[in-house]
Amino acid sequence: VNEVTIIEPRDTDAFRSRIRTWLRTNLVVEPRPVDFRERWERTRAWQQKLSAAGWVALSYPVEYGGQGLGVVEEAILSEELARAGAPPMLPLGHLGRPLLTHGTDAQRQRYLRKLLSAEEIWCQGFSEPTAGSDLASLRTRATKVEGGYVITGQKMWTSYGVFADMALVLARTGEVEERHRGISAFLVPLTLPGITVRPIVLANGDEEFAEVFLDDVVVGDDSLLGEIGQGWEIAMTTIGYERGAVDTGYQIVFAGFVNELARELSATSRVDDSYVLRELGKAITLVEVMGLQCLRAVGDRASGGAPGPEASIDKLLMTTVEQQLLATALEISGSVTDPLTTKWFDRYLYGRAASIYGGSSQIQKNILATRMLGLPRSRP
Ligand SMILES: Cc1cc2nc3c(=O)[nH]c(=O)nc-3n(C[C@H](O)[C@H](O)[C@H](O)COP(=O)(O)OP(=O)(O)OC[C@H]3O[C@@H](n4cnc5c(N)ncnc54)[C@H](O)[C@@H]3O)c2cc1C
């Protein structure tokens, strides 16, 4: 018999209505800026406003800037923000989890509140030019010196690297042959001498990520997160929360896309086209499935524990929904010169990245096959 955790019922209706009241007076819905930097500044300012009002980091402890609530409240907040048409929150909250789980009290006090409120921007320095899916082969090295470490290497595809103040950097402190056992994690200010950040432009023109070069960067002993050799465990904590974001608001945003598309098509002659109707129907079904999965994930997480390999199901499903929905939008909205097509094209392009970031879809399937279904690993 599986152990069942009973979740105490809470007054979530009161919580929901408190958010709605706050949003009515504090949210001004404006058109999404085309320029990426403008979008970034707006998102950051919004996050700071939410944080000042106590709506950020709901499930983090109060002493580190959180609200001491749970994932259920987080899911409700996410839903209400999406319903109200609020800008998305910065997708960086998962970087607080390794600090909370593995940091010393001094590290948590120094960094968590500022990370969660977007006063300081953090980025994730894991991937390298030759270490993405095979992260355990990373080559950035941290060498012990008196009072600290010297870090040298190159990080790649670092989201928000151009705006970031701090990076969570994985570096090798052991031998290459030790693979994941020889990796440690460091908290690195990006203002230190020896650091160069170069933006990389995405297919849709956004400068969302960067290359980060570290040339003999000196950090103190207090930059080490956790123990020497604990970097892999720290990376898995981080990635687990990144993949299993349990974002109920995401589903509402996508349902909104489908409605928007249906409304736009209803003004054209294509509305009676059976092909168009069938494709729209498929999109609606996908979004509904995603909603159910989000609810299931909220239930699982509310029972306690960090996200494990099952977070790969959430990641795969979100990727499938996003890519199929936007491909459908492009396909049924008309020719390449159609204004409807142009409108969806930017989102479509960004959606292509969903099957790569946070670990590619093939890697998620490998995780599900080996760790959830117990299938054997393939031999090289
Ligand atoms: C928008 C975006 C944001 C990102 N942000 C960050 C960030 O902030 N920080 C960070 O560290 N990284 C970030 N990344 C990098 C991301 O984690 C890597 O791109 C990803 O892990 C894939 O690694 P790779 O690009 O080196 O591709 P590769 O690992 O070279 O993979 C190439 C192809 O081979 C497939 N493949 C590889 N190994 C296997 C296998 N064993 N079985 C089956 N197929 C396999 C992959 O699925 C992929 O299709 C970001 C990427 C994107 C696109």
Coordinates of C-alpha atoms and ligand atoms in Angstrom, one line a residue:
V1 CA 0.0 0.0 0.0
N2 CA 1.4 3.4 -1.0
E3 CA 1.9 5.9 1.8
V4 CA -0.7 8.7 1.4
T5 CA 0.0 12.2 2.8
I6 CA -3.0 14.1 3.8
I7 CA -2.7 17.7 3.0
E8 CA -4.5 20.0 5.5
P9 CA -7.1 22.0 3.7
R10 CA -6.3 25.7 3.7
D11 CA -8.4 28.8 2.9
T12 CA -7.2 29.1 -0.6
D13 CA -10.3 31.1 -1.7
A14 CA -9.3 33.9 0.6
F15 CA -5.7 33.8 -0.8
R16 CA -7.0 33.9 -4.4
S17 CA -9.3 36.8 -3.7
R18 CA -6.4 38.7 -2.0
I19 CA -4.4 38.4 -5.2
R20 CA -7.2 39.5 -7.4
T21 CA -7.8 42.6 -5.3
W22 CA -4.1 43.5 -5.4
L23 CA -3.9 42.9 -9.1
R24 CA -7.0 45.1 -9.8
T25 CA -5.2 48.1 -8.3
N26 CA -1.6 47.3 -9.2
L27 CA -1.5 45.8 -12.6
V28 CA -1.5 47.9 -15.8
V29 CA -1.7 45.6 -18.8
E30 CA 0.3 47.0 -21.7
P31 CA 1.2 45.5 -25.1
R32 CA 4.2 43.2 -25.0
P33 CA 7.3 45.4 -26.1
V34 CA 8.9 44.2 -29.3
D35 CA 12.4 45.1 -28.1
F36 CA 13.9 42.5 -25.8
R37 CA 15.7 44.9 -23.5
E38 CA 12.5 46.8 -22.9
R39 CA 10.7 43.5 -22.2
W40 CA 13.5 42.5 -19.8
E41 CA 13.4 45.8 -17.9
R42 CA 9.6 45.6 -17.6
T43 CA 9.7 42.0 -16.4
R44 CA 12.3 42.9 -13.8
A45 CA 10.4 46.0 -12.5
W46 CA 7.3 43.9 -12.3
Q47 CA 9.1 41.2 -10.3
Q48 CA 10.4 43.8 -7.9
K49 CA 6.9 45.3 -7.5
L50 CA 5.5 41.8 -6.8
S51 CA 8.3 41.1 -4.3
A52 CA 7.7 44.3 -2.4
A53 CA 4.0 43.4 -2.1
G54 CA 4.9 39.9 -0.8
W55 CA 3.9 37.9 -3.9
V56 CA 7.3 36.4 -4.7
A57 CA 9.0 33.2 -3.4
L58 CA 5.8 32.1 -1.7
S59 CA 7.2 28.7 -0.8
Y60 CA 10.5 29.9 0.6
P61 CA 11.1 30.4 4.3
V62 CA 10.2 33.9 5.7
E63 CA 13.8 34.5 7.1
Y64 CA 15.2 34.4 3.5
G65 CA 12.6 36.7 1.8
G66 CA 9.9 34.1 1.2
Q67 CA 6.3 33.8 2.5
G68 CA 6.5 30.4 4.2
L69 CA 3.5 29.1 2.2
G70 CA 3.4 26.2 -0.3
V71 CA 3.2 25.1 -3.9
V72 CA -0.6 25.3 -3.8
E73 CA -0.4 29.0 -3.2
E74 CA 2.3 29.3 -5.8
A75 CA 0.0 27.5 -8.3
I76 CA -2.9 29.9 -7.5
L77 CA -0.7 32.9 -7.9
S78 CA 0.6 31.7 -11.2
E79 CA -3.0 31.1 -12.4
E80 CA -4.2 34.5 -11.3
L81 CA -1.2 36.4 -12.8
A82 CA -1.8 34.6 -16.1
R83 CA -5.6 35.3 -16.1
A84 CA -5.0 38.9 -15.4
G85 CA -2.6 39.2 -18.4
A86 CA 0.4 40.1 -16.1
P87 CA 3.9 39.9 -17.5
P88 CA 5.6 36.6 -16.7
M89 CA 7.9 36.3 -13.6
L90 CA 11.6 36.0 -14.2
P91 CA 12.3 32.3 -14.7
L92 CA 15.1 32.3 -12.3
G93 CA 13.5 31.3 -9.0
H94 CA 14.8 27.8 -9.3
L95 CA 18.4 29.1 -8.8
G96 CA 17.4 29.9 -5.2
R97 CA 16.7 26.2 -4.5
P98 CA 20.3 25.0 -4.5
L99 CA 21.2 27.9 -2.1
L100 CA 18.4 27.0 0.2
T101 CA 19.2 23.3 0.1
H102 CA 23.0 23.4 0.1
G103 CA 24.1 26.9 1.2
T104 CA 25.4 27.9 4.6
D105 CA 23.2 30.3 6.7
A106 CA 25.6 33.1 5.8
Q107 CA 25.2 32.3 2.0
R108 CA 21.5 32.2 2.3
Q109 CA 21.3 35.5 4.2
R110 CA 23.7 37.2 1.8
Y111 CA 22.1 36.0 -1.5
L112 CA 18.6 34.6 -1.3
R113 CA 16.5 37.7 -0.6
K114 CA 18.2 39.7 -3.4
L115 CA 17.9 36.8 -5.8
L116 CA 14.2 36.2 -5.2
S117 CA 13.3 39.9 -5.4
A118 CA 15.3 40.4 -8.6
E119 CA 17.5 43.0 -6.9
E120 CA 20.4 40.9 -8.0
I121 CA 20.1 38.9 -11.2
W122 CA 21.5 35.3 -11.2
C123 CA 22.4 33.0 -14.1
Q124 CA 23.2 29.3 -14.4
G125 CA 26.8 28.6 -15.5
F126 CA 26.5 24.9 -16.3
S127 CA 26.8 24.3 -20.1
E128 CA 30.0 24.6 -22.0
P129 CA 30.9 24.4 -25.7
T130 CA 31.6 20.6 -25.4
A131 CA 29.4 19.8 -22.4
G132 CA 25.6 20.2 -22.8
S133 CA 23.7 16.9 -22.7
D134 CA 26.9 15.3 -21.4
L135 CA 27.3 17.9 -18.6
A136 CA 29.6 15.5 -16.6
S137 CA 32.3 16.1 -19.2
L138 CA 32.6 19.8 -18.3
R139 CA 36.2 21.3 -18.4
T140 CA 36.0 24.6 -16.5
R141 CA 38.5 24.1 -13.6
A142 CA 38.7 25.5 -10.1
T143 CA 42.1 25.2 -8.5
K144 CA 42.5 25.5 -4.7
V145 CA 44.8 28.4 -3.6
E146 CA 45.3 30.1 -0.2
G147 CA 42.0 31.5 0.9
G148 CA 40.0 30.5 -2.1
Y149 CA 40.0 29.1 -5.7
V150 CA 41.1 30.2 -9.1
I151 CA 38.5 29.4 -11.8
T152 CA 39.3 29.1 -15.5
G153 CA 37.0 28.0 -18.4
Q154 CA 34.1 28.9 -20.6
K155 CA 30.4 28.7 -20.1
M156 CA 27.9 28.7 -23.0
W157 CA 24.2 29.5 -23.6
T158 CA 24.0 31.3 -20.2
S159 CA 20.5 32.7 -20.0
Y160 CA 20.3 36.4 -18.9
G161 CA 24.2 36.3 -18.7
V162 CA 24.3 39.9 -20.1
F163 CA 22.1 41.2 -17.2
A164 CA 23.4 39.0 -14.4
D165 CA 25.2 40.0 -11.3
M166 CA 25.9 36.5 -10.0
A167 CA 26.4 33.0 -11.6
L168 CA 26.1 29.6 -10.1
V169 CA 29.2 28.0 -11.8
L170 CA 29.9 24.3 -12.0
A171 CA 33.7 23.7 -12.2
R172 CA 36.0 20.7 -12.0
T173 CA 37.9 20.3 -8.8
G174 CA 38.7 16.6 -9.3
E175 CA 40.1 14.6 -12.3
V176 CA 38.3 14.5 -15.7
E177 CA 38.1 10.7 -15.3
E178 CA 36.0 11.2 -12.1
R179 CA 33.2 12.6 -14.3
H180 CA 30.3 13.9 -12.2
R181 CA 32.1 13.0 -8.9
G182 CA 34.9 15.6 -9.6
I183 CA 32.6 18.6 -9.9
S184 CA 31.9 21.4 -7.4
A185 CA 29.6 24.4 -7.4
F186 CA 30.7 28.1 -6.9
L187 CA 28.8 31.4 -6.4
V188 CA 30.6 33.8 -8.6
P189 CA 30.1 37.6 -8.9
L190 CA 30.2 38.5 -12.6
T191 CA 32.0 41.8 -11.8
L192 CA 35.2 40.0 -10.8
P193 CA 38.4 40.6 -12.9
G194 CA 38.9 37.9 -15.5
I195 CA 35.2 37.6 -16.5
T196 CA 34.0 38.5 -20.0
V197 CA 30.4 38.2 -21.0
R198 CA 29.5 38.1 -24.7
P199 CA 25.8 38.2 -25.8
I200 CA 24.5 35.5 -28.1
V201 CA 21.5 36.5 -30.3
L202 CA 18.6 34.0 -30.6
A203 CA 16.9 33.2 -33.9
N204 CA 14.2 35.7 -33.0
G205 CA 16.7 38.5 -32.4
D206 CA 16.6 38.5 -28.6
E207 CA 19.9 38.7 -26.7
E208 CA 18.6 36.4 -24.1
F209 CA 21.8 34.4 -23.5
A210 CA 25.5 34.7 -23.5
E211 CA 28.9 33.1 -23.5
V212 CA 30.8 33.7 -20.2
F213 CA 34.6 33.4 -20.2
L214 CA 36.4 32.9 -16.9
D215 CA 40.2 33.6 -17.0
D216 CA 42.0 33.0 -13.7
V217 CA 39.0 34.4 -11.7
V218 CA 39.8 34.4 -8.0
V219 CA 37.0 33.7 -5.6
G220 CA 37.1 33.2 -1.8
D221 CA 36.5 30.0 0.1
D222 CA 33.0 31.3 1.0
S223 CA 32.1 31.0 -2.8
L224 CA 32.0 27.2 -2.6
L225 CA 28.4 26.0 -2.4
G226 CA 28.1 22.8 -0.4
E227 CA 31.1 20.5 -0.2
I228 CA 33.9 19.9 -2.7
G229 CA 32.6 17.2 -5.1
Q230 CA 29.0 18.0 -4.4
G231 CA 28.5 20.0 -7.6
W232 CA 26.6 17.2 -9.4
E233 CA 24.0 16.9 -6.7
I234 CA 23.6 20.7 -6.6
A235 CA 23.2 20.7 -10.4
M236 CA 20.5 18.0 -10.2
T237 CA 18.6 20.0 -7.5
T238 CA 18.7 23.1 -9.7
I239 CA 17.7 21.3 -12.9
G240 CA 14.9 19.4 -11.1
Y241 CA 13.3 22.7 -10.0
E242 CA 13.9 24.2 -13.5
R243 CA 12.2 21.3 -15.3
G244 CA 9.4 20.7 -12.8
A245 CA 8.3 24.3 -12.6
V246 CA 4.6 23.2 -12.1
D247 CA 3.5 26.4 -13.9
T248 CA -0.2 26.4 -13.9
G249 CA -0.1 29.9 -15.4
Y250 CA 1.7 28.5 -18.4
Q251 CA -1.4 26.5 -19.3
I252 CA -3.6 29.5 -19.0
V253 CA -1.3 31.5 -21.3
F254 CA -1.5 28.8 -23.9
A255 CA -5.3 28.4 -23.5
G256 CA -5.3 32.2 -24.2
F257 CA -3.2 31.7 -27.3
V258 CA -5.7 29.2 -28.6
N259 CA -8.6 31.5 -27.9
E260 CA -6.8 34.4 -29.5
L261 CA -6.1 32.4 -32.6
A262 CA -9.7 31.2 -32.8
R263 CA -11.0 34.8 -32.4
E264 CA -8.7 36.0 -35.2
L265 CA -9.7 33.1 -37.5
S266 CA -13.4 33.7 -36.9
A267 CA -13.0 37.1 -38.6
T268 CA -11.7 35.3 -41.8
S269 CA -13.1 32.9 -44.3
R270 CA -10.9 30.1 -42.9
V271 CA -13.2 29.7 -40.0
D272 CA -15.4 27.1 -41.8
D273 CA -12.4 25.1 -43.1
S274 CA -12.6 21.6 -41.5
Y275 CA -8.8 21.3 -41.5
V276 CA -8.5 24.5 -39.5
L277 CA -11.2 23.3 -37.0
R278 CA -9.5 20.0 -36.6
E279 CA -6.1 21.5 -35.9
L280 CA -7.7 24.0 -33.4
G281 CA -9.4 21.1 -31.7
K282 CA -6.1 19.3 -31.4
A283 CA -4.5 22.4 -29.8
I284 CA -7.3 22.7 -27.3
T285 CA -7.0 19.1 -26.3
L286 CA -3.2 19.4 -25.8
V287 CA -3.6 22.5 -23.6
E288 CA -6.3 20.6 -21.5
V289 CA -3.9 17.6 -21.1
M290 CA -1.2 20.0 -19.9
G291 CA -3.6 21.6 -17.4
L292 CA -4.3 18.1 -15.9
Q293 CA -0.6 17.3 -15.7
C294 CA 0.0 20.6 -13.9
L295 CA -2.6 19.8 -11.4
R296 CA -1.2 16.4 -10.8
A297 CA 2.3 17.8 -10.4
V298 CA 1.0 20.4 -7.9
G299 CA -0.6 17.6 -5.9
D300 CA 2.7 15.5 -6.0
R301 CA 4.8 18.5 -4.9
A302 CA 2.3 19.6 -2.2
S303 CA 2.9 16.2 -0.5
G304 CA 6.5 17.3 0.0
G305 CA 9.9 16.6 -1.5
A306 CA 12.0 18.0 -4.3
P307 CA 11.2 17.2 -7.9
G308 CA 12.8 14.0 -9.1
P309 CA 13.1 12.3 -12.6
E310 CA 9.3 12.7 -13.0
A311 CA 9.9 16.4 -13.7
S312 CA 11.0 15.3 -17.1
I313 CA 7.4 14.4 -17.9
D314 CA 6.4 18.1 -17.2
K315 CA 9.2 19.4 -19.3
L316 CA 8.4 17.1 -22.2
L317 CA 4.7 17.9 -22.1
M318 CA 5.2 21.6 -21.9
T319 CA 7.6 21.4 -24.8
T320 CA 5.2 19.4 -26.9
V321 CA 2.3 21.7 -26.2
E322 CA 4.3 24.9 -26.9
Q323 CA 5.8 23.6 -30.2
Q324 CA 2.7 21.9 -31.6
L325 CA 0.5 24.8 -30.6
L326 CA 2.7 27.5 -32.2
A327 CA 3.3 25.3 -35.3
T328 CA -0.5 25.0 -35.6
A329 CA -0.9 28.7 -35.2
L330 CA 1.6 29.4 -38.0
E331 CA 0.2 26.7 -40.3
I332 CA -3.4 27.7 -40.1
S333 CA -2.9 31.5 -39.9
G334 CA -2.1 31.8 -43.6
S335 CA 0.8 32.6 -45.9
V336 CA 4.2 33.9 -44.9
T337 CA 3.2 37.5 -45.7
D338 CA 0.0 37.3 -43.7
P339 CA 0.0 39.6 -40.7
L340 CA -1.4 36.8 -38.5
T341 CA 1.6 34.6 -39.4
T342 CA 4.0 37.4 -38.6
K343 CA 2.4 37.9 -35.2
W344 CA 2.9 34.2 -34.3
F345 CA 6.3 33.8 -35.9
D346 CA 8.3 35.3 -33.0
R347 CA 6.7 33.0 -30.4
Y348 CA 7.1 30.1 -32.8
L349 CA 10.8 30.7 -33.1
Y350 CA 11.3 31.0 -29.3
G351 CA 9.3 27.8 -28.9
R352 CA 11.9 25.9 -30.9
A353 CA 14.3 26.4 -28.0
A354 CA 12.0 24.5 -25.6
S355 CA 13.2 21.1 -26.7
I356 CA 16.8 22.2 -25.9
Y357 CA 17.0 24.3 -22.8
G358 CA 16.8 22.6 -19.4
G359 CA 18.0 19.4 -21.1
S360 CA 16.9 18.3 -24.6
S361 CA 13.8 16.3 -25.2
Q362 CA 15.9 13.2 -26.1
I363 CA 17.7 13.5 -22.7
Q364 CA 14.3 13.8 -20.9
K365 CA 13.2 10.6 -22.7
N366 CA 16.5 8.9 -21.6
I367 CA 15.8 9.9 -18.0
L368 CA 12.3 8.6 -18.1
A369 CA 13.4 5.4 -19.8
T370 CA 16.2 4.6 -17.4
R371 CA 15.1 6.2 -14.1
M372 CA 11.3 5.8 -14.2
L373 CA 10.8 2.8 -16.4
G374 CA 14.0 1.0 -15.3
L375 CA 15.1 0.2 -18.9
P376 CA 18.8 -0.5 -19.4
R377 CA 21.2 2.3 -20.4
S378 CA 22.5 2.0 -24.0
R379 CA 26.2 1.0 -24.3
P380 CA 28.5 3.3 -26.3
Ligands
LIG1 C1 17.2 29.2 -24.9 C2 18.3 28.4 -24.1 C3 18.7 28.7 -22.9 C4 19.7 28.0 -22.2 N1 20.1 28.5 -21.0 C5 21.1 27.9 -20.3 C6 21.6 28.4 -19.1 O1 21.1 29.4 -18.5 N2 22.6 27.8 -18.5 C7 23.2 26.7 -19.0 O2 24.1 26.1 -18.4 N3 22.8 26.2 -20.2 C8 21.7 26.7 -20.9 N4 21.3 26.2 -22.1 C9 22.0 25.1 -22.7 C10 21.2 23.8 -22.7 O3 21.2 23.3 -21.4 C11 22.0 22.9 -23.7 O4 21.9 23.5 -25.0 C12 21.4 21.5 -23.7 O5 21.6 20.8 -22.5 C13 21.9 20.7 -24.9 O6 23.3 20.7 -25.0 P1 24.1 21.1 -26.3 O7 23.5 22.4 -26.8 O8 25.5 21.0 -26.0 O9 23.7 19.9 -27.3 P2 24.3 18.5 -27.4 O10 24.4 17.9 -26.1 O11 25.5 18.6 -28.3 O12 23.2 17.7 -28.2 C14 23.0 17.8 -29.6 C15 21.9 16.8 -30.0 O13 22.2 15.5 -29.6 C16 21.2 14.9 -28.8 N5 21.8 14.0 -27.8 C17 23.0 14.3 -27.1 N6 23.2 13.3 -26.2 C18 22.3 12.4 -26.4 C19 22.0 11.1 -25.8 N7 22.7 10.5 -24.9 N8 20.9 10.4 -26.3 C20 20.1 10.9 -27.2 N9 20.3 12.1 -27.8 C21 21.4 12.8 -27.4 C22 20.5 16.1 -28.1 O14 19.2 15.7 -27.7 C23 20.6 17.1 -29.2 O15 19.5 16.9 -30.1 C24 20.3 26.9 -22.8 C25 19.9 26.5 -24.1 C26 18.9 27.2 -24.8 C27 18.5 26.8 -26.1

